[in-house]
Amino acid sequence: AAGGSIGLFRVDGTLMMRSPFDEAAMGKKHPEAPDLGQMSGPDRAGTFERRNQGDGTVRSYAFRALVGYPDMVVVVGQARDLVLAPWRWLAGVALVIWVIAGLAIVSFCFFLQRAWQLRASAEARVEQMANRLGLATDAASIGVWDWDVGRADQWYATPTYFTMMGYPPDEGIAVREQWIERLHPLDRERVVELIRQVLEGADRQYAYEARFRHADGGYRWVHVEGRVLARDPAGKPTRLMGVRLDITERKNIEEALREGEARYRALFEANPHPMWVYDQQTLAFLAANDAAVAHYGYSREEFLAMTIRDIRPPEDLPLLARQLVSVPQLVQAAEAWRHMRKDGSVILVEISSHTLEFAGRAARLILAHDVTERRRAEDQLRLSEQNLAITLKSIGDAVIATDTSGAITRLNDAAERLTGWLVSEALGQPLEHVFRIVNAQTRMPSPNPVQLVMESGEVVGLANHTTLMARDGSEYQIADSAAPIRDASGAITGVVLVFSDVTEQYRVRQSLATTLELLERTGEM
């Protein structure tokens, strides 16, 4: 065409905008445009002429770089014939063209400036988010890596990826051979095989835990997890991105827990007393040791299919329900509870228990101590004590029992009457305080019978003319003996004194002796 035109070019000659509009020419290099990148002069402006190869028209062009946008150039073109037309008409046309061009340029510059502002704002937000992400990953000791599989021997990683293992960042590049060499020998083959499968396109999660050599020579546990971001047409990954975390502390805690559980399991299984764990909600047995299996007669499988109700006699179940309502966290019951074994026999057990978490459930650990035989022996001893007390109360002789040191442990009614001491007052008192004996003729204290028995280990008879001095001042002539008390092994555990009041007999004997003495004197006369 022979008309004029105005265009906005980049310095490399690419047309960005044109008036009149030509969609086909937009974004392309204009064949008639000069090398605008070689513009010189303080104003970066100039003129040139070109002949159109299509219609042969010679056009004159003027160009100028936009202020503030040195990469953009406005070019105005006009057919030379029109330039040479009458100056008035040309001046009017030129004015119109420049007005339109000015408006277009102003509008374009406005929108371009707005675009640059939006771009700068977006870049600032992206940079801010990147900084926040970097701070977060550094604070959490998380190393981020980005692997372009096309460069299979290395990948980019954040500084924390390196520093968490004590190594310098190395400009953010991790070398694959070096990384494989630092894997623990026992983990290396497994990890390398996993990565191979992932890179072959296998439907495997890119995640593993392994030991990695620290710069100090020791090994630390790491958790690595990644995600495939892009695949080729064959389905093989071309780009992966992920994180690496130092999980050594978590692994140490897990190992300590495993060791603690192993020790607990050993103590639980090897304990000679029956032990079990039951669920506090369902009351079902969760575990039982060998002693429980042997003592109660159920197999382990039977135990685990039962609840704690099944080892209680039916008549005790209401009592069990009341106990479970307010059972404390720690129980050490001195009271014996009745349990029922598989053969139907009932045993008495003392219970120690404690709450714990077992396999994710609120549970209680129980230790049962079978006291059936002990309680039976205690009952027999109690019965023997009762029978002994009845016997001592029934016999007419006075009886005092002491321990090996001479402290009184038992006193019957007859002994209370003769000594003047009540049982409640005499118990624990030394024998010589309660059983005060003297020689009736010399009034000298008699030997302590407990000491005589402990020294000889045999039965000791009291000497003749022995007088018992009662608490209230009364005096009784007594006669009998002291004997050792021995246990099943024959060891002396105390002394028993059996004595009786012979005051009347002593008086009669003394009277007869006096009469005989008088008769003898009379005969002599």
Short mmCIF file of C-alpha atoms in Angstrom, two decimals:
data_model
loop_
_atom_site.label_atom_id
_atom_site.label_comp_id
_atom_site.label_asym_id
_atom_site.label_seq_id
_atom_site.Cartn_x
_atom_site.Cartn_y
_atom_site.Cartn_z
CA ALA A 1 0.00 0.00 0.00
CA ALA A 2 1.07 3.55 -0.55
CA GLY A 3 -0.21 4.82 2.85
CA GLY A 4 1.76 5.52 5.98
CA SER A 5 2.27 3.24 9.03
CA ILE A 6 3.53 3.30 12.61
CA GLY A 7 5.05 0.40 14.44
CA LEU A 8 6.61 -0.61 17.76
CA PHE A 9 9.73 -2.79 17.31
CA ARG A 10 12.19 -4.49 19.56
CA VAL A 11 15.80 -3.61 18.80
CA ASP A 12 16.23 -6.96 17.03
CA GLY A 13 13.62 -5.90 14.43
CA THR A 14 10.67 -7.91 15.80
CA LEU A 15 7.36 -6.12 15.26
CA MET A 16 5.39 -5.76 18.48
CA MET A 17 2.56 -3.46 17.31
CA ARG A 18 1.57 -1.85 14.03
CA SER A 19 -0.95 0.62 12.78
CA PRO A 20 -2.68 -0.17 10.54
CA PHE A 21 -2.92 -3.57 12.24
CA ASP A 22 -1.43 -6.56 10.43
CA GLU A 23 -1.94 -9.76 12.38
CA ALA A 24 0.29 -11.81 10.12
CA ALA A 25 3.27 -9.53 10.78
CA MET A 26 2.91 -9.40 14.55
CA GLY A 27 5.82 -10.95 16.49
CA LYS A 28 7.96 -11.41 13.41
CA LYS A 29 11.06 -9.70 12.22
CA HIS A 30 10.25 -7.07 9.60
CA PRO A 31 12.26 -7.65 6.44
CA GLU A 32 12.64 -3.93 5.76
CA ALA A 33 13.62 -2.96 9.30
CA PRO A 34 17.21 -1.82 9.81
CA ASP A 35 19.44 -3.14 12.62
CA LEU A 36 17.97 -1.01 15.37
CA GLY A 37 20.40 -2.48 17.91
CA GLN A 38 23.19 -0.48 16.23
CA MET A 39 21.53 2.89 16.85
CA SER A 40 23.84 5.55 18.13
CA GLY A 41 23.63 9.13 19.24
CA PRO A 42 22.51 10.70 22.43
CA ASP A 43 18.83 10.42 21.57
CA ARG A 44 19.05 6.92 20.05
CA ALA A 45 16.99 8.12 17.07
CA GLY A 46 17.39 8.31 13.32
CA THR A 47 15.88 7.98 9.84
CA PHE A 48 16.18 5.62 6.93
CA GLU A 49 14.50 4.78 3.64
CA ARG A 50 13.50 1.44 2.22
CA ARG A 51 11.90 0.31 -1.03
CA ASN A 52 9.06 -2.13 -0.59
CA GLN A 53 9.94 -5.35 -2.42
CA GLY A 54 6.29 -6.02 -3.15
CA ASP A 55 5.04 -2.79 -4.75
CA GLY A 56 8.33 -0.96 -5.26
CA THR A 57 7.16 2.03 -3.17
CA VAL A 58 9.92 3.98 -1.48
CA ARG A 59 9.14 4.87 2.09
CA SER A 60 10.83 7.15 4.54
CA TYR A 61 11.08 6.02 8.13
CA ALA A 62 11.86 7.80 11.38
CA PHE A 63 12.59 5.93 14.62
CA ARG A 64 13.21 6.72 18.26
CA ALA A 65 13.85 4.58 21.38
CA LEU A 66 11.21 4.82 24.10
CA VAL A 67 12.28 6.69 27.21
CA GLY A 68 12.57 4.21 30.07
CA TYR A 69 12.35 1.21 27.69
CA PRO A 70 15.62 1.12 25.77
CA ASP A 71 14.73 -2.23 24.18
CA MET A 72 11.64 -0.79 22.46
CA VAL A 73 11.74 1.49 19.36
CA VAL A 74 8.87 3.41 17.71
CA VAL A 75 9.14 3.50 13.91
CA VAL A 76 6.99 5.79 11.73
CA GLY A 77 6.90 5.18 7.99
CA GLN A 78 5.44 7.18 5.08
CA ALA A 79 5.48 6.80 1.31
CA ARG A 80 7.89 9.29 -0.20
CA ASP A 81 5.28 10.34 -2.76
CA LEU A 82 2.99 11.45 -0.04
CA VAL A 83 5.81 13.30 1.62
CA LEU A 84 6.30 15.30 -1.53
CA ALA A 85 2.53 16.14 -1.87
CA PRO A 86 1.37 19.66 -1.17
CA TRP A 87 2.74 20.68 2.19
CA ARG A 88 -0.60 21.68 3.73
CA TRP A 89 -2.19 18.34 3.02
CA LEU A 90 0.95 16.55 4.14
CA ALA A 91 1.17 18.60 7.28
CA GLY A 92 -2.45 17.75 8.17
CA VAL A 93 -1.92 14.09 7.50
CA ALA A 94 1.34 14.09 9.47
CA LEU A 95 -0.38 15.79 12.38
CA VAL A 96 -3.15 13.24 12.45
CA ILE A 97 -0.62 10.43 12.26
CA TRP A 98 1.47 11.84 15.08
CA VAL A 99 -1.58 12.43 17.25
CA ILE A 100 -2.76 8.87 16.74
CA ALA A 101 0.76 7.54 17.26
CA GLY A 102 1.17 9.60 20.40
CA LEU A 103 -2.06 8.30 21.87
CA ALA A 104 -1.16 4.74 20.96
CA ILE A 105 2.29 5.11 22.45
CA VAL A 106 0.96 6.68 25.63
CA SER A 107 -1.62 3.90 26.00
CA PHE A 108 0.93 1.22 25.25
CA CYS A 109 3.44 2.69 27.68
CA PHE A 110 0.77 2.83 30.38
CA PHE A 111 -0.14 -0.81 29.96
CA LEU A 112 3.51 -1.81 29.65
CA GLN A 113 4.38 -0.01 32.86
CA ARG A 114 1.46 -1.72 34.58
CA ALA A 115 2.69 -5.09 33.34
CA TRP A 116 6.19 -4.42 34.63
CA GLN A 117 4.78 -3.43 38.03
CA LEU A 118 2.73 -6.63 38.25
CA ARG A 119 5.73 -8.68 37.23
CA ALA A 120 7.96 -7.02 39.82
CA SER A 121 5.31 -7.58 42.50
CA ALA A 122 4.95 -11.25 41.55
CA GLU A 123 8.72 -11.73 41.58
CA ALA A 124 8.92 -10.10 45.02
CA ARG A 125 6.20 -12.43 46.35
CA VAL A 126 7.95 -15.46 44.87
CA GLU A 127 11.24 -14.40 46.41
CA GLN A 128 9.55 -13.82 49.77
CA MET A 129 7.93 -17.26 49.65
CA ALA A 130 11.25 -18.82 48.68
CA ASN A 131 12.95 -17.12 51.63
CA ARG A 132 10.25 -18.30 54.02
CA LEU A 133 10.49 -21.83 52.67
CA GLY A 134 14.26 -21.74 53.05
CA LEU A 135 13.99 -20.52 56.64
CA ALA A 136 11.40 -23.19 57.44
CA THR A 137 13.41 -26.04 55.94
CA ASP A 138 16.60 -24.82 57.64
CA ALA A 139 14.86 -24.54 61.00
CA ALA A 140 13.39 -28.03 60.63
CA SER A 141 16.69 -29.46 59.32
CA ILE A 142 15.03 -30.52 56.09
CA GLY A 143 17.20 -30.79 52.98
CA VAL A 144 15.40 -30.27 49.67
CA TRP A 145 16.72 -31.85 46.46
CA ASP A 146 15.78 -31.51 42.78
CA TRP A 147 16.95 -34.22 40.37
CA ASP A 148 16.92 -33.73 36.61
CA VAL A 149 17.32 -37.36 35.60
CA GLY A 150 18.86 -36.26 32.30
CA ARG A 151 21.89 -35.34 34.41
CA ALA A 152 21.84 -38.69 36.18
CA ASP A 153 25.12 -38.25 38.01
CA GLN A 154 24.13 -35.23 40.12
CA TRP A 155 21.26 -33.15 41.43
CA TYR A 156 20.69 -29.76 43.00
CA ALA A 157 20.13 -29.55 46.78
CA THR A 158 19.66 -26.85 49.40
CA PRO A 159 22.52 -26.10 51.84
CA THR A 160 20.76 -27.91 54.70
CA TYR A 161 20.91 -31.11 52.63
CA PHE A 162 24.69 -31.04 53.06
CA THR A 163 25.18 -29.32 56.42
CA MET A 164 22.91 -31.74 58.31
CA MET A 165 25.57 -34.38 57.55
CA GLY A 166 28.46 -32.05 58.37
CA TYR A 167 29.52 -31.42 54.73
CA PRO A 168 29.95 -28.04 52.93
CA PRO A 169 27.17 -27.10 50.46
CA ASP A 170 29.45 -27.59 47.39
CA GLU A 171 27.52 -24.95 45.43
CA GLY A 172 24.31 -26.95 45.86
CA ILE A 173 25.35 -29.89 43.66
CA ALA A 174 25.21 -33.47 45.00
CA VAL A 175 27.22 -36.08 43.12
CA ARG A 176 25.52 -39.46 42.85
CA GLU A 177 28.63 -41.65 43.13
CA GLN A 178 29.73 -39.81 46.24
CA TRP A 179 26.25 -40.08 47.73
CA ILE A 180 26.10 -43.86 47.12
CA GLU A 181 29.56 -44.33 48.61
CA ARG A 182 28.44 -42.60 51.84
CA LEU A 183 25.50 -44.96 52.35
CA HIS A 184 25.98 -47.61 55.01
CA PRO A 185 27.15 -50.88 53.40
CA LEU A 186 24.18 -52.75 54.87
CA ASP A 187 21.71 -50.24 53.36
CA ARG A 188 23.41 -49.49 50.04
CA GLU A 189 22.12 -52.37 47.92
CA ARG A 190 18.53 -51.93 49.10
CA VAL A 191 18.47 -48.19 48.40
CA VAL A 192 20.17 -48.45 45.01
CA GLU A 193 17.72 -51.16 43.94
CA LEU A 194 14.73 -49.04 45.00
CA ILE A 195 15.98 -46.06 42.99
CA ARG A 196 16.64 -48.27 39.97
CA GLN A 197 13.06 -49.55 40.05
CA VAL A 198 11.65 -46.02 40.35
CA LEU A 199 13.75 -44.77 37.42
CA GLU A 200 12.58 -47.74 35.35
CA GLY A 201 9.02 -46.53 35.81
CA ALA A 202 7.93 -49.08 38.42
CA ASP A 203 4.93 -48.18 40.53
CA ARG A 204 7.00 -47.73 43.68
CA GLN A 205 6.97 -44.94 46.22
CA TYR A 206 10.27 -43.08 46.30
CA ALA A 207 10.83 -43.28 50.05
CA TYR A 208 13.36 -45.03 52.25
CA GLU A 209 15.24 -44.85 55.53
CA ALA A 210 18.96 -45.56 55.60
CA ARG A 211 22.18 -44.80 57.45
CA PHE A 212 24.38 -42.11 55.92
CA ARG A 213 27.98 -41.38 56.84
CA HIS A 214 28.45 -38.10 58.66
CA ALA A 215 31.53 -35.94 58.15
CA ASP A 216 32.73 -37.02 61.62
CA GLY A 217 32.92 -40.64 60.42
CA GLY A 218 29.84 -41.90 62.25
CA TYR A 219 26.54 -42.86 60.65
CA ARG A 220 23.24 -41.06 61.06
CA TRP A 221 19.79 -42.21 60.06
CA VAL A 222 18.04 -40.23 57.30
CA HIS A 223 14.56 -40.40 55.83
CA VAL A 224 14.37 -39.60 52.11
CA GLU A 225 11.11 -39.10 50.27
CA GLY A 226 10.56 -37.87 46.75
CA ARG A 227 7.91 -37.38 44.09
CA VAL A 228 8.04 -37.74 40.32
CA LEU A 229 7.30 -34.37 38.70
CA ALA A 230 7.63 -35.34 35.04
CA ARG A 231 7.78 -38.49 32.90
CA ASP A 232 8.77 -39.22 29.32
CA PRO A 233 6.37 -40.84 26.83
CA ALA A 234 7.51 -44.28 28.03
CA GLY A 235 6.45 -43.45 31.59
CA LYS A 236 9.96 -43.17 33.01
CA PRO A 237 10.66 -40.27 35.39
CA THR A 238 12.56 -37.34 33.95
CA ARG A 239 12.47 -35.13 37.01
CA LEU A 240 12.09 -35.83 40.73
CA MET A 241 11.98 -33.59 43.75
CA GLY A 242 11.99 -34.46 47.44
CA VAL A 243 13.34 -33.96 50.94
CA ARG A 244 15.87 -35.54 53.26
CA LEU A 245 15.48 -35.47 57.06
CA ASP A 246 17.85 -36.49 59.84
CA ILE A 247 15.88 -39.04 61.92
CA THR A 248 18.74 -40.28 64.10
CA GLU A 249 17.14 -39.09 67.34
CA ARG A 250 13.86 -40.77 66.45
CA LYS A 251 15.69 -44.01 65.63
CA ASN A 252 17.57 -43.86 68.94
CA ILE A 253 14.29 -43.44 70.80
CA GLU A 254 12.74 -46.33 68.87
CA GLU A 255 15.75 -48.52 69.67
CA ALA A 256 15.53 -47.63 73.36
CA LEU A 257 11.84 -48.48 73.29
CA ARG A 258 12.55 -51.81 71.62
CA GLU A 259 15.21 -52.63 74.21
CA GLY A 260 12.84 -51.64 77.01
CA GLU A 261 10.08 -53.77 75.52
CA ALA A 262 12.48 -56.70 75.19
CA ARG A 263 13.49 -56.37 78.86
CA TYR A 264 9.86 -56.08 79.87
CA ARG A 265 8.98 -59.12 77.76
CA ALA A 266 11.78 -61.14 79.37
CA LEU A 267 10.70 -60.12 82.88
CA PHE A 268 7.08 -60.81 81.99
CA GLU A 269 7.63 -64.23 80.41
CA ALA A 270 10.23 -65.48 82.90
CA ASN A 271 8.47 -64.29 86.05
CA PRO A 272 7.71 -67.28 88.33
CA HIS A 273 4.40 -65.71 89.38
CA PRO A 274 1.36 -65.70 87.06
CA MET A 275 1.15 -62.41 85.12
CA TRP A 276 -1.22 -61.15 82.45
CA VAL A 277 -2.39 -58.00 80.69
CA TYR A 278 -6.06 -57.26 80.13
CA ASP A 279 -7.99 -54.58 78.23
CA GLN A 280 -9.63 -52.13 80.65
CA GLN A 281 -12.58 -51.62 78.31
CA THR A 282 -13.44 -55.19 77.29
CA LEU A 283 -11.67 -56.98 80.21
CA ALA A 284 -10.24 -59.38 77.60
CA PHE A 285 -6.85 -60.97 78.20
CA LEU A 286 -4.24 -59.45 75.88
CA ALA A 287 -1.22 -61.45 77.07
CA ALA A 288 -0.39 -64.15 79.62
CA ASN A 289 2.98 -65.48 80.74
CA ASP A 290 4.07 -69.12 81.05
CA ALA A 291 3.47 -69.16 84.81
CA ALA A 292 -0.16 -68.12 84.31
CA VAL A 293 -0.65 -70.83 81.69
CA ALA A 294 0.85 -73.48 83.98
CA HIS A 295 -0.83 -72.34 87.19
CA TYR A 296 -4.37 -71.84 85.89
CA GLY A 297 -4.36 -74.80 83.49
CA TYR A 298 -5.48 -72.88 80.38
CA SER A 299 -3.46 -72.84 77.16
CA ARG A 300 -2.24 -69.45 75.93
CA GLU A 301 -4.82 -69.54 73.13
CA GLU A 302 -7.59 -70.23 75.66
CA PHE A 303 -6.39 -67.36 77.84
CA LEU A 304 -6.46 -64.91 74.92
CA ALA A 305 -10.06 -65.95 74.12
CA MET A 306 -11.24 -65.24 77.69
CA THR A 307 -11.88 -62.24 79.93
CA ILE A 308 -10.91 -61.77 83.56
CA ARG A 309 -14.52 -62.66 84.49
CA ASP A 310 -13.84 -66.22 83.36
CA ILE A 311 -11.29 -66.84 86.15
CA ARG A 312 -13.63 -65.63 88.90
CA PRO A 313 -16.21 -67.85 90.62
CA PRO A 314 -19.70 -66.88 89.41
CA GLU A 315 -20.76 -65.75 92.89
CA ASP A 316 -17.82 -63.25 92.98
CA LEU A 317 -18.70 -61.44 89.72
CA PRO A 318 -20.80 -58.70 91.41
CA LEU A 319 -17.83 -57.97 93.70
CA LEU A 320 -15.53 -57.81 90.65
CA ALA A 321 -17.85 -55.30 88.96
CA ARG A 322 -17.73 -53.06 92.03
CA GLN A 323 -13.94 -53.29 92.18
CA LEU A 324 -13.53 -52.25 88.55
CA VAL A 325 -15.58 -49.07 89.00
CA SER A 326 -12.97 -47.28 91.13
CA VAL A 327 -9.76 -49.24 90.69
CA PRO A 328 -6.75 -46.91 91.25
CA GLN A 329 -3.85 -46.60 88.83
CA LEU A 330 -1.58 -48.67 91.09
CA VAL A 331 -2.98 -51.53 93.16
CA GLN A 332 -1.15 -53.66 95.68
CA ALA A 333 -3.89 -55.59 97.43
CA ALA A 334 -3.12 -57.27 100.75
CA GLU A 335 -6.57 -58.82 100.64
CA ALA A 336 -6.78 -62.20 98.92
CA TRP A 337 -9.19 -62.65 95.99
CA ARG A 338 -10.70 -65.87 94.84
CA HIS A 339 -9.73 -67.15 91.39
CA MET A 340 -10.94 -70.29 89.66
CA ARG A 341 -8.67 -72.55 87.63
CA LYS A 342 -9.63 -74.58 84.58
CA ASP A 343 -10.24 -77.72 86.71
CA GLY A 344 -12.76 -75.78 88.82
CA SER A 345 -10.56 -75.52 91.92
CA VAL A 346 -10.60 -72.18 93.72
CA ILE A 347 -7.37 -70.52 94.83
CA LEU A 348 -6.65 -67.40 96.86
CA VAL A 349 -4.37 -64.79 95.25
CA GLU A 350 -2.95 -61.42 96.24
CA ILE A 351 -2.93 -58.96 93.33
CA SER A 352 -0.44 -56.27 92.29
CA SER A 353 -1.38 -54.25 89.21
CA HIS A 354 -0.53 -51.14 87.24
CA THR A 355 -2.05 -49.35 84.26
CA LEU A 356 -0.19 -49.23 80.94
CA GLU A 357 -0.75 -48.88 77.21
CA PHE A 358 -0.57 -52.19 75.37
CA ALA A 359 -0.83 -52.38 71.56
CA GLY A 360 -2.52 -48.99 71.55
CA ARG A 361 -5.10 -49.98 74.18
CA ALA A 362 -5.62 -48.80 77.76
CA ALA A 363 -4.67 -51.91 79.70
CA ARG A 364 -3.68 -53.17 83.14
CA LEU A 365 -0.74 -55.39 84.07
CA ILE A 366 -1.50 -57.98 86.76
CA LEU A 367 0.80 -60.05 88.98
CA ALA A 368 -1.00 -62.77 90.94
CA HIS A 369 0.60 -64.36 94.02
CA ASP A 370 -1.07 -67.64 95.03
CA VAL A 371 -1.42 -67.55 98.83
CA THR A 372 -3.77 -70.51 99.14
CA GLU A 373 -1.29 -72.70 101.05
CA ARG A 374 -0.07 -69.80 103.14
CA ARG A 375 -3.60 -68.84 104.11
CA ARG A 376 -4.37 -72.49 104.89
CA ALA A 377 -1.30 -72.66 107.12
CA GLU A 378 -2.26 -69.36 108.74
CA ASP A 379 -5.76 -70.69 109.39
CA GLN A 380 -4.31 -73.87 110.92
CA LEU A 381 -1.95 -71.83 113.06
CA ARG A 382 -4.81 -69.58 114.11
CA LEU A 383 -6.86 -72.65 115.03
CA SER A 384 -3.92 -74.07 116.95
CA GLU A 385 -3.53 -70.78 118.79
CA GLN A 386 -7.21 -70.80 119.65
CA ASN A 387 -7.03 -74.38 120.86
CA LEU A 388 -3.93 -73.58 122.90
CA ALA A 389 -5.61 -70.55 124.41
CA ILE A 390 -8.65 -72.66 125.33
CA THR A 391 -6.42 -75.33 126.81
CA LEU A 392 -4.38 -72.86 128.86
CA LYS A 393 -7.56 -71.21 130.06
CA SER A 394 -9.05 -74.53 131.05
CA ILE A 395 -6.17 -76.07 133.02
CA GLY A 396 -5.70 -75.27 136.70
CA ASP A 397 -1.94 -74.78 136.57
CA ALA A 398 -0.50 -71.36 135.89
CA VAL A 399 1.43 -71.03 132.62
CA ILE A 400 3.82 -68.28 131.51
CA ALA A 401 5.66 -68.39 128.15
CA THR A 402 8.60 -66.17 127.22
CA ASP A 403 10.88 -65.67 124.24
CA THR A 404 14.59 -66.45 124.43
CA SER A 405 15.35 -63.07 126.01
CA GLY A 406 12.87 -63.66 128.83
CA ALA A 407 10.12 -61.28 127.63
CA ILE A 408 6.65 -62.63 128.39
CA THR A 409 4.64 -63.73 125.33
CA ARG A 410 1.73 -65.59 126.96
CA LEU A 411 -0.04 -65.68 130.32
CA ASN A 412 -3.08 -67.78 131.25
CA ASP A 413 -5.84 -66.98 133.75
CA ALA A 414 -4.26 -68.97 136.58
CA ALA A 415 -1.00 -67.10 136.13
CA GLU A 416 -2.90 -63.79 136.14
CA ARG A 417 -4.49 -64.73 139.46
CA LEU A 418 -1.26 -65.79 141.15
CA THR A 419 1.00 -62.97 139.85
CA GLY A 420 -1.61 -60.22 140.03
CA TRP A 421 -0.74 -59.07 136.48
CA LEU A 422 -3.28 -58.85 133.67
CA VAL A 423 -2.29 -60.32 130.31
CA SER A 424 -2.46 -56.89 128.63
CA GLU A 425 -0.03 -55.52 131.25
CA ALA A 426 2.34 -58.47 131.39
CA LEU A 427 2.96 -59.08 127.68
CA GLY A 428 6.44 -57.92 126.73
CA GLN A 429 7.55 -57.44 130.33
CA PRO A 430 10.73 -59.19 131.55
CA LEU A 431 9.85 -62.38 133.43
CA GLU A 432 11.53 -61.21 136.70
CA HIS A 433 9.17 -58.20 136.86
CA VAL A 434 6.06 -60.36 136.83
CA PHE A 435 7.31 -63.71 138.18
CA ARG A 436 9.10 -62.61 141.38
CA ILE A 437 10.29 -65.63 143.34
CA VAL A 438 12.34 -65.89 146.57
CA ASN A 439 13.49 -68.62 148.94
CA ALA A 440 10.82 -68.94 151.63
CA GLN A 441 13.40 -69.54 154.37
CA THR A 442 16.24 -67.18 153.45
CA ARG A 443 14.09 -64.61 151.59
CA MET A 444 16.83 -64.41 149.00
CA PRO A 445 15.83 -64.10 145.27
CA SER A 446 15.66 -67.44 143.47
CA PRO A 447 17.52 -68.03 140.15
CA ASN A 448 15.72 -66.94 136.97
CA PRO A 449 14.28 -70.16 135.45
CA VAL A 450 14.53 -68.77 131.88
CA GLN A 451 18.27 -68.28 132.23
CA LEU A 452 18.65 -71.79 133.70
CA VAL A 453 16.75 -73.34 130.75
CA MET A 454 18.62 -71.31 128.12
CA GLU A 455 21.96 -72.33 129.67
CA SER A 456 21.14 -76.03 130.04
CA GLY A 457 18.65 -76.53 127.22
CA GLU A 458 16.76 -78.94 129.48
CA VAL A 459 13.75 -79.00 131.80
CA VAL A 460 14.53 -77.27 135.08
CA GLY A 461 12.58 -77.87 138.32
CA LEU A 462 12.04 -75.06 140.79
CA ALA A 463 13.86 -75.36 144.11
CA ASN A 464 12.02 -76.26 147.31
CA HIS A 465 10.72 -73.47 149.50
CA THR A 466 10.04 -71.22 146.47
CA THR A 467 7.73 -68.32 147.23
CA LEU A 468 5.98 -66.24 144.53
CA MET A 469 5.61 -62.57 145.43
CA ALA A 470 2.36 -61.32 143.88
CA ARG A 471 1.92 -57.77 142.59
CA ASP A 472 -0.41 -56.90 145.48
CA GLY A 473 2.05 -58.22 148.11
CA SER A 474 0.45 -61.64 148.54
CA GLU A 475 2.77 -64.64 148.77
CA TYR A 476 2.21 -68.10 147.35
CA GLN A 477 4.24 -71.25 147.74
CA ILE A 478 4.66 -72.72 144.26
CA ALA A 479 6.04 -75.87 142.76
CA ASP A 480 6.68 -77.05 139.21
CA SER A 481 9.13 -76.61 136.35
CA ALA A 482 10.42 -74.62 133.31
CA ALA A 483 11.01 -76.23 129.90
CA PRO A 484 12.44 -75.06 126.56
CA ILE A 485 10.15 -74.40 123.56
CA ARG A 486 11.69 -75.74 120.35
CA ASP A 487 10.80 -75.25 116.66
CA ALA A 488 10.71 -77.95 113.98
CA SER A 489 14.49 -77.79 113.61
CA GLY A 490 15.07 -78.24 117.35
CA ALA A 491 16.20 -74.68 118.02
CA ILE A 492 15.02 -73.09 121.27
CA THR A 493 12.55 -70.29 120.56
CA GLY A 494 11.38 -69.64 124.13
CA VAL A 495 10.64 -71.03 127.59
CA VAL A 496 7.40 -72.16 129.23
CA LEU A 497 6.90 -72.15 132.99
CA VAL A 498 4.20 -74.32 134.55
CA PHE A 499 3.59 -73.78 138.23
CA SER A 500 0.84 -74.36 140.78
CA ASP A 501 -0.16 -72.93 144.14
CA VAL A 502 0.98 -75.37 146.88
CA THR A 503 0.60 -72.90 149.76
CA GLU A 504 -1.84 -75.11 151.73
CA GLN A 505 0.21 -78.26 151.22
CA TYR A 506 3.33 -76.34 152.25
CA ARG A 507 1.56 -75.13 155.43
CA VAL A 508 0.43 -78.64 156.30
CA ARG A 509 3.92 -80.04 155.69
CA GLN A 510 5.43 -77.31 157.79
CA SER A 511 2.92 -78.01 160.63
CA LEU A 512 3.65 -81.74 160.54
CA ALA A 513 7.36 -81.05 160.61
CA THR A 514 6.91 -78.79 163.64
CA THR A 515 4.77 -81.40 165.48
CA LEU A 516 7.29 -84.14 164.81
CA GLU A 517 10.06 -81.93 166.08
CA LEU A 518 8.10 -81.28 169.32
CA LEU A 519 7.40 -84.97 169.82
CA GLU A 520 11.02 -85.81 169.37
CA ARG A 521 12.00 -83.27 171.99
CA THR A 522 9.34 -84.64 174.40
CA GLY A 523 10.72 -88.17 174.02
CA GLU A 524 14.16 -87.00 174.81
CA MET A 525 12.88 -85.50 177.96
#
